[in-house]
Coordinates of C-alpha atoms in Angstrom, one line a residue:
M71 CA 86.0 100.1 141.1
K72 CA 84.1 102.9 139.5
T73 CA 85.8 106.2 139.0
K74 CA 84.2 109.5 139.8
S75 CA 83.8 110.1 136.0
N76 CA 82.1 106.8 135.5
I77 CA 79.7 107.4 138.4
K78 CA 78.9 110.8 136.9
K79 CA 78.1 109.3 133.5
T80 CA 76.0 106.6 135.1
W81 CA 74.0 109.2 137.1
L82 CA 73.5 111.4 134.0
G83 CA 72.4 108.4 131.9
T84 CA 70.0 107.3 134.6
L85 CA 68.6 110.8 135.0
F86 CA 68.1 111.1 131.2
V87 CA 66.2 107.8 131.1
V88 CA 64.0 108.8 134.1
V89 CA 63.2 112.1 132.4
L90 CA 62.2 110.4 129.2
V91 CA 60.0 107.9 131.0
A92 CA 58.4 110.7 133.0
A93 CA 57.8 112.6 129.8
A94 CA 56.2 109.6 128.1
M95 CA 53.9 109.1 131.0
S96 CA 52.9 112.7 131.0
V97 CA 51.7 112.4 127.4
T98 CA 48.7 110.3 128.6
V99 CA 48.1 112.6 131.6
F100 CA 48.0 115.8 129.5
A101 CA 46.7 114.3 126.3
G102 CA 44.2 116.3 124.4
D103 CA 45.3 119.5 126.1
A104 CA 44.5 122.4 123.7
E105 CA 46.4 125.0 125.6
A106 CA 49.2 125.2 123.0
A107 CA 46.9 125.1 120.0
E108 CA 46.6 128.8 119.5
H109 CA 49.5 129.8 121.7
T110 CA 51.7 132.8 120.9
S111 CA 54.8 133.6 122.9
K112 CA 55.3 137.2 124.0
M113 CA 59.0 136.9 123.1
Y114 CA 58.3 135.6 119.6
A115 CA 60.7 137.2 117.0
T116 CA 62.4 139.4 119.5
A117 CA 66.0 139.5 120.7
W118 CA 64.9 137.3 123.6
S119 CA 64.5 134.4 121.2
L120 CA 68.3 134.1 120.9
V121 CA 68.8 133.9 124.7
P122 CA 68.2 130.1 125.2
P123 CA 70.9 128.9 122.8
L124 CA 73.3 131.5 124.0
V125 CA 72.6 130.4 127.6
A126 CA 73.4 126.8 126.6
I127 CA 76.5 127.7 124.7
I128 CA 78.0 130.0 127.4
L129 CA 77.2 127.5 130.2
A130 CA 78.8 124.7 128.2
L131 CA 82.0 126.7 127.6
I132 CA 82.2 127.8 131.2
T133 CA 81.2 124.6 133.0
K134 CA 82.7 122.1 130.4
E135 CA 79.5 120.1 131.0
V136 CA 77.4 119.8 127.9
Y137 CA 74.3 117.8 129.0
S138 CA 73.1 120.0 131.8
S139 CA 74.0 123.2 129.8
L140 CA 71.9 122.1 126.8
F141 CA 69.0 121.1 129.1
I142 CA 69.1 124.4 131.0
G143 CA 69.0 126.2 127.6
I144 CA 66.0 124.0 126.7
V145 CA 64.2 124.9 129.9
V146 CA 64.8 128.6 129.4
G147 CA 63.5 128.4 125.9
G148 CA 60.4 126.4 127.1
L149 CA 59.7 129.0 129.8
F150 CA 60.0 131.9 127.2
Y151 CA 57.7 130.1 124.7
A152 CA 55.1 129.2 127.4
N153 CA 55.2 132.8 128.8
F154 CA 56.4 131.1 132.1
S155 CA 53.5 128.7 132.4
P156 CA 55.0 125.7 134.2
K157 CA 52.5 123.2 132.7
L158 CA 52.9 124.5 129.1
T159 CA 56.7 124.6 129.6
Y160 CA 56.7 121.0 130.6
L161 CA 54.6 120.0 127.7
T162 CA 56.5 122.1 125.2
I163 CA 59.9 120.5 126.2
F164 CA 58.9 116.9 126.3
T165 CA 55.9 116.2 124.1
D166 CA 54.9 116.8 120.5
I167 CA 52.2 119.4 121.1
T168 CA 54.6 121.6 119.1
D169 CA 57.1 120.6 116.5
G170 CA 60.0 121.7 118.7
G171 CA 59.7 119.3 121.7
M172 CA 61.8 116.3 122.5
L173 CA 59.2 113.8 121.5
A174 CA 58.5 115.6 118.2
K175 CA 62.2 115.6 117.4
L176 CA 62.6 111.9 118.2
S177 CA 59.5 111.2 116.1
D178 CA 60.9 112.9 113.1
S179 CA 61.9 110.3 110.5
G180 CA 65.0 112.2 109.4
N181 CA 66.3 112.5 112.9
V182 CA 65.6 108.8 113.7
G183 CA 67.4 107.9 110.5
I184 CA 70.5 109.8 111.6
L185 CA 70.3 108.1 115.1
I186 CA 70.1 104.6 113.5
F187 CA 72.9 105.5 111.1
L188 CA 74.9 106.6 114.1
V189 CA 74.3 103.4 116.0
I190 CA 75.1 101.2 112.9
L191 CA 78.4 103.1 112.5
G192 CA 79.2 102.5 116.2
I193 CA 78.4 98.8 115.7
M194 CA 80.7 98.6 112.6
V195 CA 83.5 100.3 114.5
A196 CA 83.1 97.8 117.4
L197 CA 83.1 94.9 114.9
M198 CA 86.2 96.1 113.1
N199 CA 88.0 96.6 116.5
K200 CA 86.8 93.2 117.8
A201 CA 87.8 91.4 114.6
G202 CA 91.3 92.9 114.7
G203 CA 90.9 94.8 111.5
S204 CA 91.6 98.2 113.2
A205 CA 94.7 96.8 114.9
A206 CA 96.0 95.3 111.7
Y207 CA 95.3 98.5 109.9
G208 CA 97.1 100.4 112.6
R209 CA 100.2 98.2 112.3
W210 CA 100.2 98.7 108.5
A211 CA 99.7 102.4 108.8
V212 CA 102.6 102.8 111.2
K213 CA 104.8 101.4 108.5
A214 CA 103.2 103.2 105.6
I215 CA 102.7 106.6 107.4
K216 CA 106.0 107.3 109.1
T217 CA 105.5 110.8 110.4
R218 CA 103.1 112.8 112.4
K219 CA 102.6 115.3 109.6
G220 CA 101.9 112.4 107.3
A221 CA 99.1 111.2 109.6
L222 CA 97.5 114.6 109.7
L223 CA 97.7 115.1 105.9
S224 CA 96.3 111.6 105.4
T225 CA 93.4 112.4 107.6
F226 CA 92.8 115.6 105.6
L227 CA 93.0 113.7 102.3
L228 CA 90.5 111.1 103.4
G229 CA 88.1 113.8 104.6
V230 CA 88.3 115.5 101.1
L231 CA 87.6 112.1 99.4
V232 CA 84.5 111.4 101.6
F233 CA 82.6 114.4 100.5
V234 CA 79.1 113.2 99.8
D235 CA 77.7 114.0 103.3
D236 CA 79.1 115.6 106.5
Y237 CA 77.7 113.1 109.0
F238 CA 79.1 110.2 107.0
N239 CA 82.4 112.1 106.6
C240 CA 82.8 112.7 110.3
L241 CA 82.2 109.2 111.5
T242 CA 84.0 107.4 108.7
V243 CA 87.2 109.5 108.7
G244 CA 87.3 109.3 112.5
S245 CA 86.9 105.5 112.6
V246 CA 89.6 104.9 109.9
M247 CA 92.2 107.5 111.0
R248 CA 92.0 107.3 114.8
P249 CA 94.4 104.4 115.1
V250 CA 96.9 106.2 112.9
T251 CA 96.8 109.6 114.6
D252 CA 96.9 107.9 118.1
T253 CA 100.1 106.1 117.1
H254 CA 101.7 109.4 116.1
K255 CA 100.5 111.2 119.3
V256 CA 97.9 113.5 117.7
S257 CA 95.6 114.8 120.3
R258 CA 91.9 113.9 120.0
A259 CA 91.1 117.6 119.9
K260 CA 93.3 118.1 116.8
L261 CA 91.8 115.0 115.1
A262 CA 88.3 116.4 115.8
Y263 CA 89.3 119.7 114.3
I264 CA 90.6 118.1 111.1
I265 CA 87.5 116.0 110.8
D266 CA 85.2 118.9 111.3
A267 CA 87.2 121.2 108.9
T268 CA 86.9 118.6 106.2
A269 CA 83.2 117.8 106.7
A270 CA 80.9 120.8 106.2
P271 CA 83.5 123.0 104.5
I272 CA 84.2 120.3 101.9
C273 CA 80.5 119.3 101.4
I274 CA 79.5 123.0 100.8
I275 CA 82.0 123.3 97.9
A276 CA 81.2 119.8 96.4
P277 CA 78.7 120.0 93.6
I278 CA 77.7 116.3 94.2
S279 CA 76.8 116.2 97.8
S280 CA 73.7 116.4 100.0
W281 CA 74.6 120.0 100.8
A282 CA 74.6 121.1 97.2
A283 CA 71.2 119.4 96.9
A284 CA 69.9 121.3 99.9
V285 CA 71.1 124.7 98.6
A286 CA 69.7 124.1 95.1
G287 CA 66.3 123.2 96.6
V288 CA 65.8 126.5 98.4
V289 CA 66.6 128.8 95.5
E290 CA 63.5 129.6 93.4
G291 CA 63.2 131.2 90.0
M292 CA 66.6 130.2 88.7
N293 CA 68.9 127.1 88.4
G294 CA 69.9 126.6 92.0
L295 CA 72.6 124.1 91.2
E296 CA 74.2 126.5 88.6
L297 CA 74.1 129.3 91.2
F298 CA 75.7 127.0 93.8
I299 CA 78.6 126.1 91.4
R300 CA 79.2 129.8 90.5
S301 CA 79.4 130.6 94.2
I302 CA 82.1 128.1 95.1
P303 CA 85.1 130.4 94.3
Y304 CA 83.6 133.0 96.6
N305 CA 82.9 130.6 99.5
F306 CA 85.8 132.0 101.4
Y307 CA 85.1 130.4 104.8
A308 CA 85.0 126.9 103.4
L309 CA 88.1 127.4 101.1
L310 CA 90.1 129.2 103.7
S311 CA 89.4 126.6 106.3
I312 CA 91.1 124.1 104.1
V313 CA 94.0 126.5 103.4
A314 CA 94.4 127.3 107.2
M315 CA 94.3 123.6 108.1
L316 CA 97.0 122.7 105.5
T317 CA 99.2 125.7 106.5
L318 CA 98.9 124.9 110.2
T319 CA 99.8 121.2 109.5
I320 CA 102.7 121.9 107.1
T321 CA 104.2 124.7 109.4
N322 CA 103.6 122.7 112.6
T323 CA 101.7 125.6 114.1
D324 CA 99.1 125.5 116.9
F325 CA 97.7 128.2 119.1
G326 CA 95.0 128.8 121.8
P327 CA 93.8 125.8 123.8
M328 CA 94.8 123.5 121.0
L329 CA 98.4 124.2 121.8
E330 CA 98.0 122.7 125.3
H331 CA 96.3 119.6 123.9
E332 CA 99.0 119.1 121.3
R333 CA 101.9 119.6 123.7
N334 CA 100.3 117.2 126.2
A335 CA 99.8 114.6 123.5
Q336 CA 103.4 114.8 122.2
L337 CA 105.3 115.3 125.4
N338 CA 103.2 113.3 127.9
N339 CA 101.5 110.8 125.5
D340 CA 98.1 112.0 126.8
L341 CA 95.7 112.3 123.9
Y342 CA 92.8 113.8 126.0
T343 CA 94.5 116.4 128.3
T344 CA 91.4 116.8 130.5
D345 CA 89.6 114.3 132.7
A346 CA 86.6 114.3 130.3
R347 CA 87.1 111.1 128.3
P348 CA 83.7 109.9 127.2
F349 CA 84.9 107.1 124.9
A350 CA 87.9 105.8 126.8
S351 CA 85.9 103.1 128.6
A352 CA 84.3 101.9 125.4
E353 CA 87.8 101.5 123.9
A354 CA 89.0 99.6 126.9
E355 CA 86.1 97.2 126.7
S356 CA 86.6 96.5 123.0
E357 CA 88.7 93.4 123.2
V358 CA 90.3 92.0 120.0
V359 CA 89.2 88.4 119.7
G360 CA 89.5 87.9 115.9
N361 CA 92.5 87.4 113.6
G362 CA 91.5 90.1 111.2
K363 CA 93.7 91.6 108.5
V364 CA 93.9 95.1 107.0
I365 CA 91.2 94.1 104.5
D366 CA 88.8 93.5 107.4
L367 CA 88.8 97.3 108.0
V368 CA 89.3 98.6 104.5
L369 CA 86.7 96.5 102.7
P370 CA 83.8 97.3 105.2
V371 CA 84.7 101.0 104.9
I372 CA 84.7 100.9 101.1
V373 CA 81.5 98.9 101.1
L374 CA 80.0 101.5 103.5
I375 CA 80.9 104.4 101.2
I376 CA 79.5 102.7 98.1
C377 CA 76.3 101.5 99.8
C378 CA 75.6 105.0 101.3
I379 CA 76.1 106.7 97.9
I380 CA 73.7 104.1 96.3
G381 CA 71.3 104.6 99.2
M382 CA 71.2 108.3 98.7
I383 CA 70.7 108.2 94.9
Y384 CA 68.1 105.5 95.4
T385 CA 66.0 107.9 97.6
G386 CA 66.4 110.5 94.9
G387 CA 64.9 108.3 92.2
F388 CA 68.1 107.3 90.3
F389 CA 66.8 103.8 89.7
E390 CA 63.5 105.3 88.4
G391 CA 65.1 107.2 85.6
E392 CA 66.5 110.4 87.3
S393 CA 70.0 111.5 86.4
F394 CA 72.8 111.1 88.9
I395 CA 72.9 114.8 89.6
N396 CA 69.1 115.2 90.0
A397 CA 69.0 112.1 92.2
F398 CA 71.5 113.7 94.6
A399 CA 69.5 117.0 94.4
N400 CA 66.3 115.2 95.4
C401 CA 67.8 112.6 97.8
S402 CA 66.9 112.1 101.5
A403 CA 70.3 111.9 103.1
P404 CA 69.1 110.4 106.5
T405 CA 67.2 107.7 104.7
G406 CA 69.9 107.0 102.2
L407 CA 72.6 106.8 104.9
L408 CA 70.4 104.5 107.0
L409 CA 69.7 102.1 104.0
G410 CA 73.4 102.2 103.0
S411 CA 74.8 101.5 106.4
A412 CA 72.3 98.7 107.1
A413 CA 73.4 97.0 103.8
A414 CA 77.1 97.5 104.7
L415 CA 76.5 95.9 108.1
L416 CA 74.9 92.9 106.4
I417 CA 77.8 92.6 104.0
T418 CA 80.2 92.9 106.9
F419 CA 78.4 89.9 108.5
L420 CA 78.9 87.9 105.3
L421 CA 82.6 89.0 105.2
Y422 CA 83.4 88.0 108.8
I423 CA 81.3 84.9 109.7
P424 CA 82.1 82.6 106.7
R425 CA 85.8 83.3 107.0
R426 CA 85.6 82.8 110.8
V427 CA 87.2 86.1 111.5
L428 CA 84.5 86.3 114.3
T429 CA 82.1 83.7 115.6
F430 CA 78.4 84.4 115.4
H431 CA 78.3 85.0 119.2
Q432 CA 81.2 87.4 119.0
F433 CA 79.5 89.3 116.2
M434 CA 76.3 89.6 118.2
E435 CA 78.3 90.8 121.3
A436 CA 79.5 93.8 119.2
L437 CA 76.0 95.1 118.6
P438 CA 75.4 96.4 122.2
E439 CA 79.0 97.5 122.4
G440 CA 78.6 99.7 119.4
F441 CA 75.3 101.1 120.6
K442 CA 76.8 101.9 124.0
A443 CA 79.7 103.8 122.4
M444 CA 77.2 106.1 120.7
V445 CA 75.1 106.9 123.7
P446 CA 76.9 110.2 124.5
A447 CA 76.4 111.4 120.9
I448 CA 72.7 110.4 120.9
M449 CA 72.1 112.3 124.2
I450 CA 73.8 115.4 122.9
L451 CA 72.0 115.2 119.5
T452 CA 68.6 114.8 121.2
F453 CA 69.2 117.8 123.5
A454 CA 70.6 119.9 120.6
W455 CA 67.7 119.1 118.3
T456 CA 65.2 120.0 121.1
L457 CA 67.0 123.3 121.8
S458 CA 67.1 124.1 118.1
G459 CA 63.4 123.3 117.8
I460 CA 62.4 125.5 120.8
T461 CA 64.5 128.3 119.4
G462 CA 62.6 128.0 116.2
L463 CA 59.3 128.2 118.1
L464 CA 60.5 131.5 119.6
G465 CA 61.0 132.9 116.1
A466 CA 64.8 133.4 116.3
D467 CA 64.9 132.9 112.5
V468 CA 62.2 135.5 111.9
F469 CA 64.0 138.0 114.1
V470 CA 67.4 137.6 112.3
A471 CA 65.8 137.6 108.9
G472 CA 64.1 140.9 109.8
I473 CA 67.5 142.4 110.6
L474 CA 68.7 141.3 107.2
A475 CA 65.6 142.7 105.4
N476 CA 66.2 146.0 107.1
S477 CA 69.8 146.2 106.1
T478 CA 69.1 146.2 102.3
G479 CA 69.3 150.0 102.2
V480 CA 73.0 150.1 103.1
L481 CA 75.7 150.5 100.5
Q482 CA 75.8 147.5 98.3
V483 CA 79.5 146.9 98.9
F484 CA 78.7 146.0 102.6
I485 CA 75.8 143.6 101.8
P486 CA 78.0 140.5 101.5
I487 CA 79.8 141.0 104.9
I488 CA 76.5 141.9 106.6
V489 CA 74.9 138.7 105.2
F490 CA 77.9 136.7 106.2
C491 CA 77.8 138.0 109.8
I492 CA 74.1 137.5 110.2
A493 CA 74.4 133.9 108.8
V494 CA 77.3 133.2 111.2
F495 CA 75.2 134.4 114.2
L496 CA 72.0 132.6 113.2
A497 CA 73.8 129.3 112.5
F498 CA 75.8 129.6 115.8
A499 CA 72.6 130.2 117.8
T500 CA 70.5 127.6 116.2
G501 CA 73.2 125.0 115.4
T502 CA 72.0 124.4 111.9
S503 CA 73.6 125.5 108.6
W504 CA 70.9 124.1 106.4
G505 CA 68.2 125.9 108.4
T506 CA 70.3 129.1 108.1
F507 CA 70.7 129.2 104.4
G508 CA 67.1 127.9 104.0
I509 CA 65.9 131.0 105.8
L510 CA 68.3 133.6 104.4
L511 CA 68.6 132.6 100.7
P512 CA 65.0 133.3 99.9
I513 CA 65.5 136.8 101.3
V514 CA 68.9 137.4 99.7
V515 CA 68.2 136.2 96.1
P516 CA 65.3 138.5 95.4
I517 CA 67.1 141.7 96.6
M518 CA 70.0 141.2 94.2
Q519 CA 70.0 141.6 90.4
T520 CA 69.5 138.2 88.7
G521 CA 72.7 136.9 87.1
S522 CA 74.9 139.6 88.6
E523 CA 78.3 138.9 90.2
M524 CA 77.0 140.5 93.4
L525 CA 74.2 138.0 93.6
T526 CA 76.8 135.2 93.4
I527 CA 79.0 136.8 96.0
T528 CA 76.1 137.4 98.4
V529 CA 74.9 133.8 98.0
A530 CA 78.4 132.6 98.7
A531 CA 78.6 134.8 101.8
T532 CA 75.3 133.3 103.0
L533 CA 76.6 129.7 102.6
A534 CA 80.0 130.6 104.1
G535 CA 78.4 132.2 107.1
A536 CA 76.1 129.3 107.6
V537 CA 79.0 126.8 107.6
C538 CA 81.1 129.1 109.9
G539 CA 78.4 129.4 112.5
D540 CA 77.6 125.7 112.3
H541 CA 81.4 125.0 112.7
C542 CA 81.7 127.1 115.8
S543 CA 78.4 126.1 117.5
P544 CA 78.5 123.5 120.4
I545 CA 74.9 122.6 119.5
S546 CA 75.6 121.9 115.9
D547 CA 75.0 118.2 114.9
T548 CA 78.0 118.3 112.6
T549 CA 80.2 119.5 115.5
I550 CA 78.8 116.7 117.7
M551 CA 79.4 114.2 114.9
A552 CA 83.0 115.4 114.6
S553 CA 83.8 115.0 118.3
T554 CA 82.1 111.6 118.2
G555 CA 84.1 110.4 115.2
A556 CA 87.3 111.5 116.9
Q557 CA 86.1 110.1 120.2
C558 CA 87.0 113.5 121.8
D559 CA 85.1 115.2 124.6
H560 CA 82.6 117.5 122.9
I561 CA 83.5 120.7 124.8
N562 CA 87.2 120.1 124.4
H563 CA 86.6 120.0 120.6
V564 CA 84.5 123.2 120.7
S565 CA 86.9 125.2 122.8
T566 CA 90.0 124.1 120.8
Q567 CA 88.4 124.6 117.4
L568 CA 86.8 128.0 118.1
P569 CA 90.0 130.2 117.9
Y570 CA 90.8 128.5 114.5
A571 CA 87.3 129.0 113.2
L572 CA 87.1 132.6 114.3
T573 CA 90.5 133.4 112.7
V574 CA 89.3 132.0 109.4
A575 CA 86.0 133.9 109.8
A576 CA 87.8 137.2 110.4
V577 CA 89.9 136.8 107.2
S578 CA 86.8 135.7 105.3
A579 CA 84.8 138.8 106.4
V580 CA 87.6 141.2 105.2
N581 CA 87.7 139.4 101.9
Y582 CA 83.9 139.8 101.4
V583 CA 84.4 143.5 101.4
L584 CA 87.2 143.2 98.8
A585 CA 85.0 140.8 96.7
A586 CA 82.2 143.3 96.6
L587 CA 84.6 146.0 95.3
I588 CA 86.5 143.8 92.8
Q589 CA 83.8 141.3 91.8
N590 CA 86.3 138.9 90.0
W591 CA 86.9 135.6 91.7
M592 CA 90.2 135.0 89.7
I593 CA 91.5 138.1 91.6
N594 CA 89.7 137.7 94.9
L595 CA 90.4 134.1 95.6
P596 CA 94.2 134.4 95.3
I597 CA 94.1 137.5 97.6
A598 CA 92.0 135.5 100.1
I599 CA 94.4 132.5 100.1
V600 CA 97.5 134.7 100.5
S601 CA 95.9 136.7 103.3
M602 CA 95.0 133.5 105.1
V603 CA 98.5 132.1 104.9
V604 CA 100.0 135.4 106.0
V605 CA 97.8 135.5 109.1
I606 CA 98.7 131.9 110.0
L607 CA 102.4 132.8 109.6
A608 CA 102.0 135.9 111.8
I609 CA 100.3 133.7 114.5
R610 CA 103.2 131.2 114.1
K611 CA 105.7 134.0 114.8
L612 CA 103.7 135.1 117.8
Y613 CA 103.5 131.6 119.2
G614 CA 107.0 130.6 118.0
D615 CA 108.6 130.1 121.4
K616 CA 105.7 128.1 122.7
E617 CA 105.3 125.8 119.7
V618 CA 105.5 122.0 120.1
P619 CA 108.8 120.8 118.5
A620 CA 108.4 119.2 115.1
E621 CA 108.7 115.4 115.1
K622 CA 112.2 114.2 114.2

């Protein structure tokens, strides 16, 4: 018998398919329409350009329903862009007459690469579950990782090790550690937070990562990679996110909505807390039919990591003579991840079938199971990309960049914190950290003296703000990937993570003022770390009587 939740999911899925079919049919009806060719929105580069993402975010947090919230934000953005013309609004949202519509986003090779990578990851997880590899790993992990704190720290350590790309980090860490954290009664919201806090924050301080490559690529007139490396000690949000997460784990501290999720997981053995459980049915349908061992999970994951790294450096020209660093700097992460994951899936086939871990028929059955498990993430990503695209059409980036350009006359000591706050807001509203520092860095770098410590601090503030806004935003693809990897309801992840992220952001902002005054990372970084620990301990004292008892 279908539950109310399943009926709702089926209805939403059907509505989504109908809308896409209608949109596809409308392309032929309106083909050749030149109405949008020279169109200019009356709200372009004004404060109104930020309204659509804010509408979506606020609705999502209030209603706890992400699909309709994102779609309403898209419709508002379409109306604003089309100057309230119904026909042009419809075309803008669904077709590719602009580069911000749904069809345009789903036609983008990079986005399609991410979707295929997502599906292949879902298939590999389904295969590892069906083969019994995940169950065997879970039994081993229970013996090897005996405490709840150990499970949390192990998840953190794996997140640090898988640093080459945030998408890959989110899905791999979630797949590997979910059986372990489930055994130790870690809520899915807490798992999603740890995954998210070791995805973008780790990638943005790793010199060999797709993020370092993206930053180096937008800095002109100097060595972008060298500037990126110099900025790492000043990237307070990324570094303090790690410090905060470790302090929270070691001291067994939680606060805000996360506290309720953790109490419910430990006291009632309920990992979800709310009725929103988008992946629970997929887990129930994933029947173990193979006699897999621990190696049947560990080896495919190792192969996946190696293949994805090879795929990324291949797209960067490593096998055509480029150095390893330059290959990463020039790589196409979506294409590399797609090539690597496809190769890993083929190797998994060769690992399972000859050893009769799974039959050929059982292997093929896992393909649609894995695809189905990723449908919620695909829907959210599609809507989030469309909302971000339409926000771009409205010139939100131009409006925010103008605010930054007009703030250059203030005292230099305040420039890093101003840049940090602007980057946070822009990334939060648009859901993209790469787009944020891609817009702001070309503005920030020329206004600072070349080679100065203030340039390094301001660049670091830009990167930190971009990651912070991305970390907080419900429409960020990294946030979506983290909730997918943890198999946690997306809005639950956002609402529980937000107080943690905002706490780290507040401490980071204060330290950017100090950094501009002191301008010595060997002094500033210890101050930042100590201040973060002190704030967490103060929160612990505040929530002391409400804290979940430590595991005995």
